[in-house]
Structure formats: structure tokens, C-alpha cells
Coordinates of N, CA and C in Angstrom, one line a residue:
L1 N -4.1 10.1 40.4 CA -4.7 9.4 39.1 C -6.2 10.0 39.3
I2 N -6.7 10.4 38.1 CA -8.2 10.7 38.1 C -8.9 10.0 37.0
L3 N -9.9 9.2 37.2 CA -10.7 8.4 36.5 C -12.1 8.6 36.7
G4 N -12.7 8.9 35.7 CA -14.2 9.2 35.7 C -14.8 10.2 36.9
G5 N -13.5 11.3 37.1 CA -14.1 12.3 37.9 C -13.6 12.0 39.5
C6 N -13.1 10.9 39.7 CA -12.8 10.3 41.0 C -11.1 10.3 41.1
F7 N -10.8 10.7 42.4 CA -9.4 10.9 42.5 C -8.8 9.5 43.3
F8 N -7.7 9.2 42.6 CA -7.2 7.8 43.2 C -5.8 8.1 43.7
P9 N -5.3 7.9 44.8 CA -3.7 8.3 45.2 C -2.8 7.3 44.2
H10 N -1.6 8.1 43.6 CA -0.9 7.5 42.9 C 0.3 6.7 43.7
T11 N 0.5 5.2 43.4 CA 1.6 4.7 44.3 C 2.3 3.9 43.2
P12 N 3.6 4.7 43.4 CA 4.8 3.8 42.5 C 4.6 2.5 42.4
V13 N 5.0 1.9 41.3 CA 5.2 0.4 41.4 C 6.5 0.1 40.9
T14 N 7.1 -0.9 41.7 CA 8.7 -1.1 41.6 C 8.5 -2.7 41.2
H15 N 9.1 -2.9 40.0 CA 9.2 -4.4 39.7 C 10.4 -4.9 40.0
T16 N 10.5 -6.0 40.9 CA 11.5 -6.7 41.2 C 11.6 -8.1 40.6
Y17 N 12.6 -8.4 40.2 CA 12.9 -9.8 39.5 C 13.7 -10.7 40.5
K18 N 13.2 -11.9 41.0 CA 13.8 -12.7 42.0 C 14.3 -13.9 41.1
G19 N 15.7 -14.0 40.9 CA 16.2 -15.3 40.3 C 15.8 -15.3 38.9
K20 N 14.8 -14.4 38.0 CA 14.9 -14.2 36.6 C 15.0 -12.7 36.2
Q21 N 15.7 -12.7 35.1 CA 15.6 -11.3 34.5 C 14.7 -11.0 33.5
P22 N 14.3 -9.9 33.2 CA 13.3 -9.6 32.3 C 13.7 -10.2 30.8
P23 N 12.7 -10.8 30.1 CA 13.2 -11.4 28.9 C 13.9 -10.5 27.9
P24 N 15.0 -10.9 27.2 CA 15.7 -10.0 26.5 C 14.9 -9.6 25.2
K25 N 15.5 -8.7 24.6 CA 14.8 -7.8 23.5 C 14.4 -8.9 22.4
S26 N 15.7 -9.9 22.3 CA 15.5 -10.7 21.1 C 14.2 -11.7 21.5
T27 N 14.0 -12.1 22.8 CA 13.0 -13.0 22.8 C 11.7 -12.3 22.8
M28 N 11.9 -11.1 23.3 CA 10.3 -10.2 23.1 C 10.2 -10.0 21.6
F29 N 11.1 -9.9 20.7 CA 10.8 -9.8 19.4 C 10.4 -11.0 18.8
S30 N 10.9 -12.2 19.2 CA 10.5 -13.3 18.6 C 9.2 -13.8 19.1
T31 N 8.7 -13.4 20.2 CA 7.4 -13.4 20.4 C 6.2 -12.8 19.8
T32 N 6.9 -11.3 19.6 CA 5.9 -10.4 18.7 C 5.8 -11.0 17.3
L33 N 7.0 -11.6 16.8 CA 6.9 -12.1 15.4 C 6.0 -13.3 15.4
K34 N 6.1 -14.1 16.4 CA 5.1 -15.4 16.2 C 3.7 -15.0 16.2
T35 N 3.5 -14.0 17.3 CA 2.0 -13.4 17.3 C 1.6 -12.8 15.9
T36 N 2.6 -12.2 15.3 CA 2.1 -11.5 14.0 C 1.9 -12.4 12.8
L37 N 2.8 -13.5 13.0 CA 2.6 -14.6 11.8 C 1.2 -15.3 12.4
T38 N 0.8 -15.7 13.3 CA -0.3 -16.2 13.6 C -1.6 -15.5 13.4
T39 N -1.4 -14.1 13.6 CA -2.4 -13.3 13.3 C -2.4 -13.1 11.6
L40 N -1.4 -13.1 10.9 CA -1.7 -13.1 9.4 C -2.3 -14.3 9.0
T41 N -2.1 -15.3 9.6 CA -2.5 -16.7 9.1 C -4.2 -16.4 9.3
R42 N -4.5 -16.3 10.5 CA -6.0 -16.1 11.0 C -6.7 -15.0 10.2
R43 N -6.0 -13.9 9.9 CA -6.8 -12.8 9.2 C -6.8 -13.0 7.8
G44 N -5.9 -13.8 7.2 CA -5.6 -14.0 5.9 C -5.2 -12.8 4.9
L45 N -4.3 -12.2 5.7 CA -3.7 -10.9 5.0 C -3.0 -11.1 3.7
A46 N -2.6 -12.6 3.4 CA -1.7 -12.7 2.3 C -2.7 -12.7 1.1
T47 N -2.2 -12.0 0.1 CA -3.1 -11.6 -1.3 C -3.1 -13.0 -1.7
K48 N -4.2 -13.3 -2.5 CA -4.7 -14.6 -3.0 C -4.9 -14.3 -4.6
A49 N -4.5 -15.1 -5.4 CA -4.6 -15.0 -6.7 C -6.2 -15.0 -7.0
P50 N -6.4 -14.0 -7.9 CA -8.1 -14.1 -8.4 C -8.3 -15.3 -9.2
T51 N -9.7 -15.6 -9.1 CA -9.9 -16.9 -9.9 C -10.6 -16.6 -11.3
N52 N -11.0 -15.3 -11.3 CA -11.0 -14.6 -12.9 C -9.9 -14.1 -13.4
P53 N -9.3 -14.5 -14.5 CA -7.9 -14.2 -15.1 C -7.9 -12.9 -15.3
H54 N -8.8 -12.0 -15.8 CA -9.0 -10.6 -15.8 C -9.0 -9.6 -14.7
K55 N -9.4 -10.3 -13.6 CA -9.9 -9.5 -12.3 C -8.6 -8.8 -11.9
P56 N -8.6 -7.7 -11.6 CA -7.3 -7.0 -11.0 C -7.0 -7.7 -9.6
P57 N -5.6 -8.0 -9.5 CA -5.2 -9.0 -8.5 C -5.2 -8.2 -6.9
L58 N -5.4 -6.9 -6.9 CA -5.4 -6.1 -5.6 C -6.7 -5.6 -5.5
N59 N -7.4 -5.2 -4.4 CA -8.4 -4.4 -4.2 C -8.1 -3.0 -3.8
L60 N -8.0 -2.3 -5.0 CA -7.8 -0.8 -4.5 C -9.1 0.2 -4.8
Y61 N -9.0 1.1 -4.1 CA -10.3 2.2 -4.0 C -9.9 3.4 -4.1
G62 N -11.0 4.2 -4.6 CA -10.8 5.6 -4.9 C -10.9 6.0 -6.4
L63 N -11.0 7.1 -6.8 CA -11.4 7.4 -8.0 C -10.1 7.0 -8.9
N64 N -9.0 7.3 -8.6 CA -7.8 6.7 -9.3 C -7.6 5.2 -9.7
A65 N -8.2 4.5 -8.6 CA -8.3 3.2 -8.6 C -9.2 2.7 -9.5
R66 N -10.4 3.4 -9.7 CA -11.6 3.2 -10.7 C -11.2 2.9 -11.9
Y67 N -10.4 4.0 -12.5 CA -9.7 4.2 -13.6 C -8.6 3.0 -14.0
A68 N -7.8 3.0 -13.1 CA -6.8 1.9 -12.9 C -7.4 0.5 -13.0
N69 N -8.3 0.1 -12.2 CA -9.0 -1.2 -12.5 C -9.7 -1.5 -13.7
A70 N -10.3 -0.6 -14.4 CA -11.0 -0.7 -15.8 C -9.9 -0.8 -16.8
T71 N -8.8 0.1 -16.7 CA -7.7 0.0 -17.7 C -7.0 -1.4 -17.6
Y72 N -6.8 -2.0 -16.2 CA -6.1 -3.4 -16.1 C -7.0 -4.4 -16.8
I73 N -8.2 -4.4 -16.6 CA -9.3 -5.5 -17.3 C -9.2 -5.2 -18.7
A74 N -9.1 -4.3 -19.1 CA -9.3 -3.9 -20.8 C -8.0 -4.4 -21.3
A75 N -6.7 -4.1 -20.5 CA -5.4 -4.5 -21.0 C -5.3 -6.1 -20.9
S76 N -5.9 -6.6 -19.9 CA -5.6 -8.1 -19.7 C -6.4 -8.7 -20.8
K77 N -7.8 -8.4 -21.3 CA -8.4 -8.8 -22.2 C -7.7 -8.9 -23.5
S78 N -7.0 -7.7 -23.8 CA -6.5 -7.6 -24.8 C -4.8 -8.0 -25.1
S79 N -4.5 -8.7 -23.9 CA -3.2 -9.1 -23.8 C -2.1 -8.0 -24.0
T80 N -2.4 -6.9 -23.4 CA -1.5 -5.6 -23.6 C -1.2 -5.1 -22.2
L81 N -1.1 -6.0 -21.1 CA -0.8 -5.5 -19.7 C 0.6 -4.8 -19.8
E82 N 1.6 -5.5 -20.0 CA 2.9 -4.8 -20.1 C 3.0 -3.6 -20.9
K83 N 2.6 -3.8 -22.1 CA 2.6 -2.6 -23.0 C 1.8 -1.2 -22.5
V84 N 0.7 -1.5 -22.0 CA 0.1 -0.4 -21.3 C 0.8 0.1 -20.2
E85 N 1.4 -0.6 -19.4 CA 2.2 -0.5 -18.2 C 3.5 0.7 -18.6
S86 N 4.2 0.2 -19.7 CA 5.2 1.0 -20.2 C 4.6 2.3 -20.9
E87 N 3.6 2.5 -21.5 CA 3.0 3.7 -22.0 C 2.5 4.5 -21.1
L88 N 1.8 3.9 -20.0 CA 1.5 4.9 -18.9 C 2.6 5.6 -18.1
L89 N 3.6 4.8 -17.9 CA 4.9 5.1 -17.2 C 5.8 6.1 -18.2
A90 N 5.5 6.1 -19.3 CA 6.1 7.2 -20.4 C 5.2 8.4 -20.2
I91 N 4.0 8.3 -20.2 CA 3.1 9.6 -19.9 C 3.5 10.2 -18.6
K92 N 3.4 9.3 -17.6 CA 3.8 9.8 -16.1 C 4.9 10.6 -16.3
Q93 N 6.1 10.0 -16.7 CA 7.5 10.6 -16.7 C 7.4 12.0 -17.5
T94 N 6.7 12.0 -18.6 CA 6.4 13.3 -19.2 C 5.7 14.2 -18.6
A95 N 4.9 13.9 -18.0 CA 3.9 14.8 -17.0 C 4.8 15.3 -15.9
E96 N 5.7 14.6 -15.3 CA 6.5 15.2 -14.4 C 7.9 15.9 -14.8
S97 N 8.3 15.7 -16.0 CA 9.2 16.3 -16.5 C 9.1 17.6 -17.3
S98 N 8.0 17.7 -18.2 CA 7.7 18.8 -19.1 C 6.7 19.5 -18.4
A99 N 7.2 20.9 -18.3 CA 6.2 21.9 -17.6 C 5.0 22.1 -18.6
N100 N 5.3 22.2 -20.1 CA 4.2 22.5 -21.0 C 3.3 21.2 -21.0
F101 N 3.7 20.1 -20.9 CA 2.8 19.0 -20.9 C 1.9 18.9 -19.8
R102 N 2.4 19.0 -18.5 CA 1.9 19.0 -17.3 C 0.6 20.4 -17.2
S103 N 1.1 21.4 -17.9 CA 0.0 22.5 -17.9 C -1.0 22.1 -18.8
F104 N -1.0 21.3 -19.8 CA -2.0 21.0 -20.7 C -2.9 20.2 -19.9
L105 N -2.2 19.2 -19.3 CA -3.2 18.2 -18.5 C -4.1 19.0 -17.2
E106 N -3.6 19.9 -16.7 CA -4.1 20.4 -15.6 C -4.8 21.6 -15.9
N107 N -4.7 22.4 -17.1 CA -5.5 23.5 -17.6 C -6.9 23.3 -17.5
P108 N -7.5 24.0 -16.8 CA -9.1 24.1 -16.9 C -9.7 25.0 -17.7
L109 N -9.0 25.9 -18.5 CA -9.5 26.5 -19.4 C -9.7 26.0 -20.7
I110 N -8.9 25.0 -21.1 CA -9.1 24.4 -22.4 C -10.3 23.3 -22.2
S111 N -11.4 23.4 -23.1 CA -12.7 22.5 -23.2 C -12.2 21.1 -23.2
R112 N -13.1 20.3 -22.9 CA -13.0 18.9 -22.7 C -12.9 18.4 -24.3
N113 N -13.7 18.8 -25.1 CA -13.7 18.6 -26.6 C -12.4 18.9 -27.3
T114 N -11.8 20.1 -27.0 CA -10.5 20.2 -27.5 C -9.4 19.5 -26.8
K115 N -9.5 19.1 -25.8 CA -8.5 18.2 -25.0 C -8.7 16.9 -25.5
T116 N -9.8 16.2 -25.7 CA -9.9 15.0 -26.4 C -9.3 15.0 -27.9
K117 N -9.7 16.1 -28.5 CA -9.1 16.0 -30.0 C -7.6 16.2 -30.0
Q118 N -7.1 16.8 -29.0 CA -5.5 17.0 -29.1 C -4.7 15.8 -28.5
V119 N -5.5 15.2 -27.4 CA -5.1 13.6 -27.0 C -4.9 12.9 -28.2
E120 N -6.1 12.8 -28.9 CA -6.2 11.9 -30.0 C -4.9 11.9 -31.0
E121 N -4.7 13.4 -31.3 CA -3.6 13.8 -32.3 C -2.4 13.3 -31.6
M122 N -2.2 13.7 -30.4 CA -0.9 13.2 -29.8 C -0.5 11.7 -29.9
L123 N -1.7 10.8 -29.5 CA -1.4 9.4 -29.2 C -1.9 8.4 -30.2
A124 N -2.8 9.0 -31.0 CA -3.3 7.9 -32.2 C -2.2 7.3 -32.9
G125 N -2.0 6.1 -33.1 CA -1.0 5.5 -34.1 C 0.1 5.3 -33.2
K126 N 0.5 5.8 -32.2 CA 1.8 5.8 -31.2 C 1.4 5.0 -29.9
M127 N 0.4 4.6 -29.4 CA 0.0 4.1 -28.2 C -1.0 3.1 -28.5
S128 N -1.3 2.1 -27.7 CA -2.4 1.0 -27.9 C -3.7 1.7 -27.6
G129 N -4.5 0.9 -28.1 CA -6.1 1.3 -28.1 C -6.3 1.6 -26.6
V130 N -6.1 0.6 -25.7 CA -6.3 0.7 -24.2 C -5.7 2.1 -23.5
T131 N -4.6 2.3 -23.8 CA -4.1 3.6 -23.4 C -4.8 4.9 -23.8
L132 N -5.0 5.0 -25.3 CA -5.6 6.0 -25.9 C -7.1 6.1 -25.4
N133 N -7.7 4.9 -25.3 CA -9.0 5.0 -24.6 C -9.2 5.6 -23.3
L134 N -8.1 5.3 -22.4 CA -8.0 5.9 -21.0 C -8.0 7.2 -21.2
M135 N -6.9 7.8 -21.8 CA -6.5 9.1 -22.1 C -7.6 10.0 -22.8
T136 N -8.4 9.6 -23.4 CA -9.5 10.3 -24.2 C -10.7 10.2 -23.2
T137 N -10.8 9.2 -22.6 CA -12.0 9.1 -21.4 C -11.5 10.2 -20.4
L138 N -10.4 10.4 -20.0 CA -9.9 11.2 -19.0 C -10.0 12.6 -19.5
A139 N -9.9 13.0 -20.8 CA -9.9 14.2 -21.3 C -11.5 14.8 -21.2
G140 N -12.3 13.7 -21.6 CA -13.8 14.1 -21.8 C -14.3 14.2 -20.3
N141 N -13.9 13.6 -19.2 CA -14.2 13.9 -17.9 C -13.5 14.6 -17.2
A142 N -12.7 15.6 -17.9 CA -11.9 16.5 -17.2 C -11.0 16.0 -16.1
R143 N -10.4 14.8 -16.4 CA -9.4 14.1 -15.3 C -8.1 13.7 -15.7
L144 N -7.8 14.6 -16.7 CA -6.4 14.4 -17.2 C -5.2 14.5 -16.1
N145 N -5.5 15.4 -15.1 CA -4.6 15.7 -14.1 C -4.4 14.5 -13.3
N146 N -5.2 13.5 -13.4 CA -5.2 12.4 -12.3 C -4.4 11.2 -12.9
I147 N -3.8 11.3 -14.1 CA -3.1 10.3 -14.8 C -1.9 9.9 -13.8
V148 N -1.1 10.6 -13.3 CA 0.0 10.2 -12.2 C -0.5 9.3 -11.5
G149 N -1.6 9.5 -10.6 CA -2.1 8.8 -9.7 C -2.7 7.5 -10.2
I150 N -3.2 7.6 -11.4 CA -3.9 6.4 -11.9 C -2.8 5.4 -12.5
T151 N -1.5 5.8 -13.0 CA -0.6 5.3 -13.4 C 0.0 4.5 -12.0
D152 N 0.2 5.1 -11.0 CA 0.7 4.7 -9.8 C 0.0 3.4 -9.3
D153 N -1.5 3.3 -9.3 CA -2.3 2.5 -9.3 C -2.4 1.2 -9.9
Y154 N -2.0 1.6 -11.4 CA -1.8 0.4 -12.4 C -0.5 -0.3 -12.2
I155 N 0.5 0.4 -11.6 CA 1.7 -0.2 -11.4 C 1.6 -1.1 -10.4
K156 N 0.9 -0.7 -9.3 CA 0.5 -1.6 -8.0 C -0.2 -3.0 -8.3
L157 N -1.0 -2.8 -9.4 CA -1.7 -3.9 -10.0 C -0.9 -4.8 -10.7
M158 N 0.1 -4.3 -11.4 CA 1.0 -5.2 -12.0 C 2.1 -5.9 -11.5
K159 N 2.4 -5.1 -10.4 CA 3.4 -5.7 -9.4 C 2.9 -7.1 -8.8
A160 N 1.4 -6.9 -8.4 CA 0.8 -8.1 -7.8 C 0.5 -9.1 -8.9
N161 N 0.3 -8.7 -10.1 CA 0.2 -9.7 -11.2 C 1.4 -10.5 -11.3
R162 N 2.5 -9.9 -11.2 CA 3.8 -10.5 -11.2 C 4.2 -11.4 -10.0
G163 N 3.3 -11.3 -9.2 CA 3.8 -11.9 -8.0 C 4.7 -11.0 -7.0
E164 N 4.7 -9.8 -7.2 CA 5.7 -8.9 -6.5 C 4.6 -8.5 -5.4
V165 N 5.0 -8.7 -4.1 CA 4.3 -8.3 -3.0 C 5.0 -7.4 -2.1
E166 N 4.5 -6.1 -2.0 CA 5.2 -5.0 -1.3 C 4.7 -5.0 0.1
A167 N 5.6 -5.3 1.0 CA 5.3 -5.5 2.5 C 6.1 -4.4 3.2
T168 N 5.3 -3.7 4.1 CA 6.1 -2.5 5.0 C 6.1 -2.8 6.4
I169 N 7.0 -3.2 7.0 CA 7.3 -3.3 8.6 C 7.6 -2.3 9.0
I170 N 6.6 -1.7 10.2 CA 7.0 -0.6 11.0 C 7.2 -1.0 12.3
S171 N 8.4 -0.6 12.8 CA 8.8 -0.7 14.3 C 9.0 0.4 15.0
A172 N 9.1 0.2 16.3 CA 9.5 1.4 17.3 C 11.1 1.7 17.2
E173 N 11.9 0.8 17.0 CA 13.3 0.9 16.8 C 13.7 0.3 15.6
P174 N 14.9 0.6 15.0 CA 15.2 0.0 13.8 C 15.6 -1.7 14.1
L175 N 15.2 -2.4 13.0 CA 15.5 -3.8 13.0 C 16.7 -4.2 12.8
N176 N 17.4 -4.9 13.4 CA 18.8 -5.4 13.1 C 18.8 -6.4 12.0
K177 N 19.9 -7.1 11.4 CA 20.0 -8.0 10.2 C 19.3 -9.1 10.4
T178 N 19.3 -9.8 11.7 CA 18.8 -10.9 12.2 C 17.3 -11.0 12.2
Q179 N 16.8 -9.7 12.8 CA 15.6 -9.5 12.9 C 14.7 -9.3 11.5
T180 N 15.3 -8.6 10.7 CA 14.9 -8.5 9.3 C 14.6 -9.6 8.7
E181 N 15.8 -10.5 8.6 CA 15.4 -11.8 7.9 C 14.6 -12.7 8.6
A182 N 14.4 -12.6 9.9 CA 13.2 -13.3 10.5 C 11.8 -13.1 9.9
V183 N 11.7 -11.7 9.9 CA 10.4 -11.1 9.5 C 10.1 -11.6 8.1
A184 N 11.4 -11.3 7.0 CA 11.3 -11.7 5.6 C 10.9 -13.1 5.6
T185 N 11.5 -14.2 6.4 CA 11.0 -15.5 6.4 C 9.6 -15.7 6.7
A186 N 9.2 -15.2 7.7 CA 7.8 -15.3 8.1 C 7.1 -14.8 7.1
M187 N 7.2 -13.6 6.4 CA 6.2 -13.1 5.4 C 6.1 -14.1 4.2
K188 N 7.2 -14.5 3.7 CA 7.3 -15.2 2.7 C 6.4 -16.7 2.9
S189 N 6.5 -17.1 4.2 CA 5.7 -18.5 4.3 C 4.0 -18.1 4.1
Q190 N 3.6 -16.8 4.1 CA 2.3 -16.4 3.8 C 1.7 -16.2 2.4
F191 N 2.6 -16.5 1.6 CA 2.2 -16.3 0.0 C 2.8 -17.5 -0.6
P192 N 2.1 -17.6 -1.8 CA 2.3 -18.8 -2.6 C 3.5 -18.9 -2.9
E193 N 4.2 -20.2 -3.3 CA 5.5 -20.4 -3.7 C 5.9 -19.6 -4.9
G194 N 6.9 -18.9 -4.9 CA 7.3 -18.2 -6.1 C 7.1 -16.6 -6.2
A195 N 6.4 -16.3 -5.1 CA 6.0 -15.0 -4.8 C 7.2 -14.1 -4.4
K196 N 7.2 -13.0 -5.1 CA 8.5 -12.0 -4.7 C 8.1 -11.0 -3.6
V197 N 8.7 -11.3 -2.4 CA 8.2 -10.3 -1.4 C 9.4 -9.2 -1.3
I198 N 8.8 -8.0 -1.5 CA 9.7 -6.9 -1.4 C 9.4 -6.4 0.0
L199 N 10.3 -6.4 0.9 CA 10.3 -6.0 2.3 C 10.8 -4.5 2.3
K200 N 10.1 -3.7 3.2 CA 10.5 -2.4 3.4 C 10.3 -2.3 4.8
S201 N 11.3 -1.5 5.6 CA 11.3 -1.3 7.0 C 11.2 0.2 7.3
E202 N 10.3 0.7 8.1 CA 10.1 1.9 8.7 C 10.4 2.0 10.2
V203 N 10.8 3.1 10.6 CA 10.9 3.4 11.9 C 9.8 4.5 12.5
D204 N 8.9 4.1 13.5 CA 8.3 5.1 14.0 C 8.0 5.1 15.6
P205 N 8.8 5.8 16.4 CA 8.8 5.6 17.8 C 7.4 5.7 18.5
S206 N 6.7 6.5 17.6 CA 5.3 6.8 18.4 C 4.5 5.5 18.5
I207 N 4.8 4.3 17.9 CA 4.0 3.1 18.1 C 4.4 2.5 19.5
M208 N 5.6 2.8 19.9 CA 5.9 2.4 21.2 C 6.7 0.7 21.5
G209 N 6.1 0.1 20.5 CA 6.6 -1.3 20.7 C 5.7 -2.2 19.7
G210 N 6.2 -3.3 19.6 CA 5.5 -4.3 18.6 C 5.5 -4.0 17.3
L211 N 4.5 -4.3 16.3 CA 4.9 -4.0 14.8 C 3.6 -3.7 14.2
Q212 N 3.7 -2.8 13.2 CA 2.7 -2.8 12.2 C 3.0 -3.2 11.0
I213 N 2.1 -3.6 10.1 CA 2.5 -4.4 9.1 C 1.5 -4.1 7.7
Q214 N 2.0 -3.6 6.8 CA 1.2 -3.0 5.5 C 1.6 -4.1 4.3
I215 N 0.3 -4.7 4.0 CA 0.6 -5.7 2.8 C -0.3 -5.5 1.6
G216 N 0.2 -4.8 0.8 CA -0.8 -4.4 -0.3 C -1.7 -3.4 0.1
D217 N -3.0 -3.8 -0.2 CA -4.1 -3.0 0.5 C -4.6 -3.3 2.0
K218 N -3.6 -4.0 2.6 CA -4.2 -4.5 3.8 C -3.3 -4.2 5.0
F219 N -3.8 -3.8 6.2 CA -3.0 -3.5 7.3 C -3.3 -4.0 8.7
L220 N -2.2 -4.5 9.4 CA -2.4 -5.1 10.7 C -1.4 -4.2 11.7
D221 N -2.2 -3.9 12.8 CA -1.6 -3.1 13.7 C -1.6 -4.2 15.1
L222 N -0.4 -4.3 15.3 CA 0.1 -5.2 16.6 C 1.0 -4.3 17.5
S223 N 0.8 -3.0 17.3 CA 1.5 -2.0 18.3 C 1.2 -1.8 19.7
V224 N 2.1 -1.4 20.3 CA 1.7 -1.3 21.9 C 0.9 0.1 21.8
G225 N 1.3 1.1 21.0 CA 0.5 2.2 20.9 C -1.2 2.1 20.6
S226 N -1.4 1.0 19.7 CA -2.8 0.8 19.3 C -3.6 0.1 20.6
R227 N -2.6 -0.7 21.3 CA -3.3 -1.2 22.5 C -3.6 -0.3 23.5
I228 N -2.7 0.5 23.7 CA -2.9 1.7 24.8 C -4.3 2.4 24.3
D229 N -4.3 2.7 22.9 CA -5.4 3.6 22.5 C -6.7 2.7 22.9
E230 N -6.8 1.5 22.6 CA -7.8 0.6 22.7 C -8.4 0.5 24.2
V231 N -7.4 0.5 25.0 CA -7.5 0.7 26.5 C -8.2 1.8 26.9
G232 N -7.7 3.0 26.4 CA -8.1 4.3 26.7 C -9.8 4.6 26.1
R233 N -10.0 3.8 25.1 CA -11.4 3.9 24.6 C -12.6 3.0 25.5
T234 N -11.7 2.2 26.4 CA -12.7 1.3 27.3 C -13.3 1.9 28.2
V235 N -14.7 2.0 28.6 CA -15.3 2.7 29.6 C -14.8 2.3 30.9
V236 N -14.5 3.1 31.9 CA -13.9 2.7 33.1 C -15.3 2.8 34.0

């Protein structure tokens, strides 16, 4: 074994259990879950309801999020959150299913003024003022091709507004039914009563053990892989 340029002879290590067997996987998972729950509580990963009624319920970042946040605030103030959501979904579905509409959104040869006028002709009187304002603003900024990503971020905000919390649990091995239910119960205890926790599980052998948890815009890494990386960065 070479550390810091020095050679150390490698001696195999043999683990011997006298009288006691290594803890079963169920016990190890239970311990990991308790650690996860404690860390969640300490770090405050649970999403809290905003004090400002018009403030977006999630902290999303990036160009698409800026437009989505502004649209959410405008829709909240005009009491059209759900209407705007359905309108944006319709636009997204059209962009994904219609080659002509998608080409119009992405075509850089069409001037901004022309696109703005065409958007107004297509949507005026058919969609809310908030959605029309978003689309004309995107046309004027040559950002119409961002509408799918903006819609996705707006949907995230709406899910949070409805109390729907998406949580993704990443483990090295598939979780069985008992483990999944234990995680779901632990996660629900971290959110206000009435919150709808939508739990998804993924398998990633590279984390080697432990859990990784994604809750909305927050991420918690309690995997064995991250601990090994942390040790590897430590100066010997």
C-alpha cells in the first residue's frame, strides 16, 4: 500500500466473530434509517410553507426557474394558478407533439418582433393574461424554446403548493416492501400534517451502501461512497 509516496506492507485483515454474528441487513438498514431521520430533522430538509402567500413554495434556480417563479407570483396574485398550469401543460404538449409548432419556437431566423406578434395572434383571447405575458416576453427575449423547461419548473412549484412533496430514495440495493414502508413513514413525519409525500426509489450500486435522499430542491447524501470520497480527500 502506497500512501504519500511511502510503501507500507499490506496485511490481510480477517474479521472473527466470537459468540456474536454480524448485524443482519435489516438491523443495519434500521440504523441507517434512524441516522437519516435524525439528519433530516437537524438540517431541516423538509419544505416549509412560505410566509408570503404569493412566494413560490420551492427555491428553484436557473434561467427556466426565473421565468417559472415570476409566472407563479403573477398567477398567484391574479388567482389563476391552476388555469396557468393547465395552459402551460397544453403548450408543452403541443410543442412535444407538433413538429411545426416546435419549429416555430426554435427557429432563430424569425425575428423577435414577428414571433411576438404571431404569439399574440395565436393566444390572445384564448389564454389568461399571465400565460400570454409569459409567452410574449419569451418571444421578445428569444427564449420561446425554453417553454418546456419553464413549464416543468412551474409544475414543481404547483405540486409543492398543493402539498405534494416528491422524495427520491437512492439505495445500493432494491428496497423491499418493509423497508420502503419504513422510509415512507419516516419521511411523512418530516412534513406538515396533510402533506402528500410521493416517494420514488432508485437503485445505484455505485453508492455502495447507505442512502441518498432528494427532497424537492434539497439533497442529503448518507451513502458509503460519499464517506469514502471524504476520507480520500483527507490529507494523510
